[in-house]
mmCIF file of C-alpha atoms in Angstrom:
data_model
loop_
_atom_site.group_PDB
_atom_site.id
_atom_site.type_symbol
_atom_site.label_atom_id
_atom_site.label_comp_id
_atom_site.label_asym_id
_atom_site.label_seq_id
_atom_site.Cartn_x
_atom_site.Cartn_y
_atom_site.Cartn_z
ATOM 1 C CA UNK A 1 0.074 -20.208 -6.416
ATOM 2 C CA UNK A 2 0.615 -19.570 -2.738
ATOM 3 C CA UNK A 3 -1.415 -16.886 -0.950
ATOM 4 C CA UNK A 4 -0.387 -15.572 2.471
ATOM 5 C CA UNK A 5 -2.792 -13.537 4.605
ATOM 6 C CA UNK A 6 -1.413 -11.598 7.574
ATOM 7 C CA UNK A 7 -3.337 -10.010 10.477
ATOM 8 C CA UNK A 8 -3.597 -7.499 11.945
ATOM 9 C CA UNK A 9 -2.228 -4.781 9.671
ATOM 10 C CA UNK A 10 -1.528 -2.581 12.708
ATOM 11 C CA UNK A 11 -0.993 -3.686 16.296
ATOM 12 C CA UNK A 12 -0.485 -1.350 19.231
ATOM 13 C CA UNK A 13 0.567 -2.796 22.607
ATOM 14 C CA UNK A 14 1.827 -1.404 25.891
ATOM 15 C CA UNK A 15 5.507 -1.811 26.602
ATOM 16 C CA UNK A 16 6.017 -5.034 28.520
ATOM 17 C CA UNK A 17 2.908 -6.716 27.117
ATOM 18 C CA UNK A 18 2.900 -9.521 24.550
ATOM 19 C CA UNK A 19 2.200 -9.170 20.830
ATOM 20 C CA UNK A 20 0.871 -11.850 18.488
ATOM 21 C CA UNK A 21 0.806 -11.647 14.693
ATOM 22 C CA UNK A 22 -0.995 -14.322 12.692
ATOM 23 C CA UNK A 23 -0.593 -15.610 9.149
ATOM 24 C CA UNK A 24 -2.454 -18.159 7.074
ATOM 25 C CA UNK A 25 -1.263 -19.798 3.892
ATOM 26 C CA UNK A 26 -3.063 -21.617 1.130
ATOM 27 C CA UNK A 27 -0.602 -24.126 -0.338
ATOM 28 C CA UNK A 28 -0.333 -27.262 1.768
ATOM 29 C CA UNK A 29 3.016 -27.985 0.085
ATOM 30 C CA UNK A 30 4.632 -24.970 1.782
ATOM 31 C CA UNK A 31 7.248 -26.111 4.236
ATOM 32 C CA UNK A 32 9.322 -23.077 5.221
ATOM 33 C CA UNK A 33 7.958 -20.078 7.152
ATOM 34 C CA UNK A 34 10.280 -17.143 7.928
ATOM 35 C CA UNK A 35 9.485 -13.923 9.735
ATOM 36 C CA UNK A 36 11.181 -10.646 8.819
ATOM 37 C CA UNK A 37 11.406 -7.381 10.754
ATOM 38 C CA UNK A 38 11.724 -4.096 8.866
ATOM 39 C CA UNK A 39 12.734 -0.918 10.649
ATOM 40 C CA UNK A 40 11.983 2.455 9.139
ATOM 41 C CA UNK A 41 14.065 3.187 6.052
ATOM 42 C CA UNK A 42 15.815 -0.174 6.123
ATOM 43 C CA UNK A 43 15.527 -3.551 4.470
ATOM 44 C CA UNK A 44 13.835 -6.488 6.218
ATOM 45 C CA UNK A 45 15.904 -8.750 8.419
ATOM 46 C CA UNK A 46 15.160 -12.368 9.263
ATOM 47 C CA UNK A 47 14.292 -12.724 12.947
ATOM 48 C CA UNK A 48 13.095 -16.325 13.142
ATOM 49 C CA UNK A 49 11.967 -19.120 10.868
ATOM 50 C CA UNK A 50 10.341 -22.503 11.175
ATOM 51 C CA UNK A 51 10.183 -25.575 8.996
ATOM 52 C CA UNK A 52 7.178 -27.826 8.654
ATOM 53 C CA UNK A 53 8.630 -30.681 10.671
ATOM 54 C CA UNK A 54 8.585 -28.480 13.793
ATOM 55 C CA UNK A 55 5.547 -27.118 15.636
ATOM 56 C CA UNK A 56 7.211 -24.386 17.656
ATOM 57 C CA UNK A 57 10.515 -22.551 17.806
ATOM 58 C CA UNK A 58 11.710 -20.035 20.361
ATOM 59 C CA UNK A 59 14.553 -17.520 20.451
ATOM 60 C CA UNK A 60 14.640 -15.457 23.653
ATOM 61 C CA UNK A 61 11.530 -13.204 23.587
ATOM 62 C CA UNK A 62 10.422 -14.345 20.149
ATOM 63 C CA UNK A 63 8.576 -17.557 19.275
ATOM 64 C CA UNK A 64 6.858 -18.909 16.206
ATOM 65 C CA UNK A 65 4.174 -21.600 16.185
ATOM 66 C CA UNK A 66 2.976 -23.596 13.196
ATOM 67 C CA UNK A 67 -0.272 -25.497 12.726
ATOM 68 C CA UNK A 68 0.035 -27.410 9.457
ATOM 69 C CA UNK A 69 -3.454 -28.849 9.654
ATOM 70 C CA UNK A 70 -5.037 -25.414 9.870
ATOM 71 C CA UNK A 71 -2.366 -23.854 7.633
ATOM 72 C CA UNK A 72 -1.535 -21.031 9.938
ATOM 73 C CA UNK A 73 1.512 -19.803 11.805
ATOM 74 C CA UNK A 74 2.024 -17.064 14.355
ATOM 75 C CA UNK A 75 4.735 -14.817 15.741
ATOM 76 C CA UNK A 76 4.759 -14.211 19.481
ATOM 77 C CA UNK A 77 6.802 -11.447 21.093
ATOM 78 C CA UNK A 78 6.850 -11.344 24.886
ATOM 79 C CA UNK A 79 7.890 -8.484 27.188
ATOM 80 C CA UNK A 80 7.786 -6.015 24.305
ATOM 81 C CA UNK A 81 10.309 -3.184 24.240
ATOM 82 C CA UNK A 82 10.414 0.104 22.278
ATOM 83 C CA UNK A 83 12.960 -1.368 19.850
ATOM 84 C CA UNK A 84 10.375 -3.974 18.835
ATOM 85 C CA UNK A 85 8.448 -1.219 17.016
ATOM 86 C CA UNK A 86 8.721 -2.070 13.307
ATOM 87 C CA UNK A 87 6.885 -3.704 10.422
ATOM 88 C CA UNK A 88 6.843 -7.497 10.558
ATOM 89 C CA UNK A 89 6.361 -9.720 7.504
ATOM 90 C CA UNK A 90 5.538 -13.386 7.438
ATOM 91 C CA UNK A 91 6.307 -15.519 4.405
ATOM 92 C CA UNK A 92 5.797 -19.033 3.107
ATOM 93 C CA UNK A 93 7.735 -21.093 0.646
ATOM 94 C CA UNK A 94 7.090 -24.320 -1.194
ATOM 95 C CA UNK A 95 10.679 -24.677 -2.346
ATOM 96 C CA UNK A 96 12.428 -27.662 -0.818
ATOM 97 C CA UNK A 97 15.482 -25.608 0.121
ATOM 98 C CA UNK A 98 13.477 -22.605 1.272
ATOM 99 C CA UNK A 99 14.748 -20.724 -1.748
ATOM 100 C CA UNK A 100 13.332 -17.269 -2.201
ATOM 101 C CA UNK A 101 12.099 -17.796 -5.741
ATOM 102 C CA UNK A 102 9.195 -19.594 -4.132
ATOM 103 C CA UNK A 103 8.732 -17.199 -1.205
ATOM 104 C CA UNK A 104 5.367 -15.427 -0.847
ATOM 105 C CA UNK A 105 5.109 -12.572 1.672
ATOM 106 C CA UNK A 106 2.196 -11.348 3.743
ATOM 107 C CA UNK A 107 1.341 -7.647 3.583
ATOM 108 C CA UNK A 108 2.970 -6.827 6.880
ATOM 109 C CA UNK A 109 1.985 -5.794 10.404
ATOM 110 C CA UNK A 110 2.998 -2.429 11.813
ATOM 111 C CA UNK A 111 3.757 -3.106 15.474
ATOM 112 C CA UNK A 112 3.687 -0.045 17.721
ATOM 113 C CA UNK A 113 4.977 -0.295 21.282
ATOM 114 C CA UNK A 114 3.376 2.337 23.506
ATOM 115 C CA UNK A 115 5.555 3.595 26.400
ATOM 116 C CA UNK B 1 31.747 -6.576 6.818
ATOM 117 C CA UNK B 2 29.639 -8.608 4.395
ATOM 118 C CA UNK B 3 26.390 -7.243 3.079
ATOM 119 C CA UNK B 4 24.332 -5.799 0.279
ATOM 120 C CA UNK B 5 24.740 -2.227 -0.893
ATOM 121 C CA UNK B 6 22.009 -0.443 -2.747
ATOM 122 C CA UNK B 7 22.574 2.965 -4.232
ATOM 123 C CA UNK B 8 21.402 5.598 -4.241
ATOM 124 C CA UNK B 9 19.100 5.714 -1.223
ATOM 125 C CA UNK B 10 16.788 8.245 -2.905
ATOM 126 C CA UNK B 11 16.303 8.677 -6.630
ATOM 127 C CA UNK B 12 14.174 11.189 -8.501
ATOM 128 C CA UNK B 13 13.336 10.950 -12.187
ATOM 129 C CA UNK B 14 11.034 12.544 -14.689
ATOM 130 C CA UNK B 15 8.344 10.453 -16.298
ATOM 131 C CA UNK B 16 9.485 8.844 -19.544
ATOM 132 C CA UNK B 17 13.095 8.345 -18.439
ATOM 133 C CA UNK B 18 14.707 4.992 -17.788
ATOM 134 C CA UNK B 19 16.537 4.682 -14.485
ATOM 135 C CA UNK B 20 18.952 2.040 -13.173
ATOM 136 C CA UNK B 21 19.155 1.001 -9.529
ATOM 137 C CA UNK B 22 22.398 -0.472 -8.294
ATOM 138 C CA UNK B 23 22.790 -3.567 -6.114
ATOM 139 C CA UNK B 24 26.142 -5.024 -5.054
ATOM 140 C CA UNK B 25 26.804 -7.881 -2.627
ATOM 141 C CA UNK B 26 30.001 -9.226 -1.086
ATOM 142 C CA UNK B 27 28.431 -12.258 0.580
ATOM 143 C CA UNK B 28 29.506 -14.586 -2.236
ATOM 144 C CA UNK B 29 25.867 -15.541 -2.739
ATOM 145 C CA UNK B 30 24.828 -17.088 -6.030
ATOM 146 C CA UNK B 31 21.207 -15.927 -5.960
ATOM 147 C CA UNK B 32 20.022 -12.321 -6.132
ATOM 148 C CA UNK B 33 16.543 -10.814 -6.181
ATOM 149 C CA UNK B 34 14.665 -7.569 -6.704
ATOM 150 C CA UNK B 35 11.499 -6.802 -4.767
ATOM 151 C CA UNK B 36 9.127 -3.890 -4.927
ATOM 152 C CA UNK B 37 7.430 -2.572 -1.781
ATOM 153 C CA UNK B 38 4.413 -0.278 -1.802
ATOM 154 C CA UNK B 39 2.678 1.147 1.304
ATOM 155 C CA UNK B 40 0.478 -1.478 2.968
ATOM 156 C CA UNK B 41 1.663 -4.145 0.554
ATOM 157 C CA UNK B 42 3.950 -7.078 1.008
ATOM 158 C CA UNK B 43 7.114 -7.611 -0.952
ATOM 159 C CA UNK B 44 6.498 -8.449 -4.587
ATOM 160 C CA UNK B 45 9.161 -10.207 -6.619
ATOM 161 C CA UNK B 46 10.269 -8.435 -9.801
ATOM 162 C CA UNK B 47 13.187 -10.558 -11.038
ATOM 163 C CA UNK B 48 15.597 -13.085 -9.633
ATOM 164 C CA UNK B 49 18.843 -14.650 -10.712
ATOM 165 C CA UNK B 50 20.221 -17.956 -9.486
ATOM 166 C CA UNK B 51 23.487 -17.749 -11.389
ATOM 167 C CA UNK B 52 25.546 -15.346 -13.487
ATOM 168 C CA UNK B 53 24.142 -14.651 -16.954
ATOM 169 C CA UNK B 54 20.778 -16.136 -16.083
ATOM 170 C CA UNK B 55 17.647 -14.567 -14.591
ATOM 171 C CA UNK B 56 13.913 -15.190 -14.404
ATOM 172 C CA UNK B 57 10.848 -12.997 -14.217
ATOM 173 C CA UNK B 58 9.029 -12.732 -10.937
ATOM 174 C CA UNK B 59 5.409 -11.801 -10.359
ATOM 175 C CA UNK B 60 5.605 -8.188 -11.585
ATOM 176 C CA UNK B 61 8.385 -8.055 -14.213
ATOM 177 C CA UNK B 62 6.568 -5.892 -16.768
ATOM 178 C CA UNK B 63 8.349 -2.571 -17.278
ATOM 179 C CA UNK B 64 11.576 -3.740 -15.631
ATOM 180 C CA UNK B 65 14.800 -5.271 -16.901
ATOM 181 C CA UNK B 66 17.880 -6.735 -15.209
ATOM 182 C CA UNK B 67 21.323 -8.056 -16.004
ATOM 183 C CA UNK B 68 23.671 -10.395 -14.146
ATOM 184 C CA UNK B 69 27.099 -10.085 -15.706
ATOM 185 C CA UNK B 70 28.957 -10.493 -12.420
ATOM 186 C CA UNK B 71 28.179 -12.563 -9.353
ATOM 187 C CA UNK B 72 28.361 -9.500 -7.110
ATOM 188 C CA UNK B 73 26.096 -7.214 -9.119
ATOM 189 C CA UNK B 74 22.430 -7.287 -10.142
ATOM 190 C CA UNK B 75 21.285 -3.882 -11.441
ATOM 191 C CA UNK B 76 17.599 -3.178 -12.062
ATOM 192 C CA UNK B 77 16.417 -0.836 -14.805
ATOM 193 C CA UNK B 78 13.001 0.734 -14.415
ATOM 194 C CA UNK B 79 11.901 1.559 -17.925
ATOM 195 C CA UNK B 80 9.438 4.141 -19.164
ATOM 196 C CA UNK B 81 7.042 1.259 -19.826
ATOM 197 C CA UNK B 82 6.509 0.750 -16.082
ATOM 198 C CA UNK B 83 3.167 2.451 -15.475
ATOM 199 C CA UNK B 84 3.589 3.168 -11.776
ATOM 200 C CA UNK B 85 7.310 3.216 -10.966
ATOM 201 C CA UNK B 86 7.263 5.250 -7.748
ATOM 202 C CA UNK B 87 8.028 2.742 -4.983
ATOM 203 C CA UNK B 88 10.613 1.395 -2.539
ATOM 204 C CA UNK B 89 12.890 -1.139 -4.227
ATOM 205 C CA UNK B 90 14.702 -3.835 -2.277
ATOM 206 C CA UNK B 91 17.535 -6.027 -3.467
ATOM 207 C CA UNK B 92 18.280 -9.321 -1.719
ATOM 208 C CA UNK B 93 20.601 -12.286 -1.999
ATOM 209 C CA UNK B 94 20.771 -15.838 -0.702
ATOM 210 C CA UNK B 95 22.820 -18.967 -1.104
ATOM 211 C CA UNK B 96 21.827 -20.783 -4.226
ATOM 212 C CA UNK B 97 19.783 -23.536 -2.677
ATOM 213 C CA UNK B 98 17.840 -21.857 0.049
ATOM 214 C CA UNK B 99 19.016 -20.135 3.158
ATOM 215 C CA UNK B 100 18.250 -16.766 4.578
ATOM 216 C CA UNK B 101 17.343 -13.813 2.383
ATOM 217 C CA UNK B 102 19.703 -10.902 3.049
ATOM 218 C CA UNK B 103 18.264 -7.534 2.079
ATOM 219 C CA UNK B 104 19.872 -4.236 1.241
ATOM 220 C CA UNK B 105 18.504 -1.016 2.722
ATOM 221 C CA UNK B 106 16.533 -0.160 -0.372
ATOM 222 C CA UNK B 107 16.227 2.639 -2.915
ATOM 223 C CA UNK B 108 13.216 4.927 -2.826
ATOM 224 C CA UNK B 109 12.384 5.927 -6.394
ATOM 225 C CA UNK B 110 10.107 8.867 -7.101
ATOM 226 C CA UNK B 111 8.975 9.532 -10.643
ATOM 227 C CA UNK B 112 7.134 12.759 -11.409
#
């Protein structure tokens, strides 16, 4: 089955700096890669996703890059703000529709934004 | 406002008792899921259902049971057979063939 490794487990950055979280996956058939943000005491929320026919996707301060050859993808957050503090999960899916029955999650990164 | 409601937010039980966690959605999604979250771990799939009256085991189904009698509802029962039931439980839904996972705000279960 699919195995997703996520690093680092904790990341502390100064407010205004950039943050990068990296994930690797094992199954070359995976073709859908979402990122979820979980605030304390809440459920995760999708913040951005990418499909395997695209190398990069950007949404304001957030971007995701995908390297299919190396089987890794990364989340980039620029100009970090206090509200970016949360746990971030990457995931990978082999299901053609991106259906969650095939979704494998990384173990999460606790992002801390220092004032 | 569409969403997923999990209740209660906190649940305490004595060891040896079965307990049922509620999950209701008004997003008209066909698929529903239960995940377990432990500190420092990712989300692990317990059960999922793609359609009413049908469900499949996920990666860690032992000690859990579910039912899907209505499209809107997917309750999870944590049985006494679950060896380590204390955890944060998340319910989610999605459109039947892919799409975004929508999560509830979770139920934190503590068994002593």
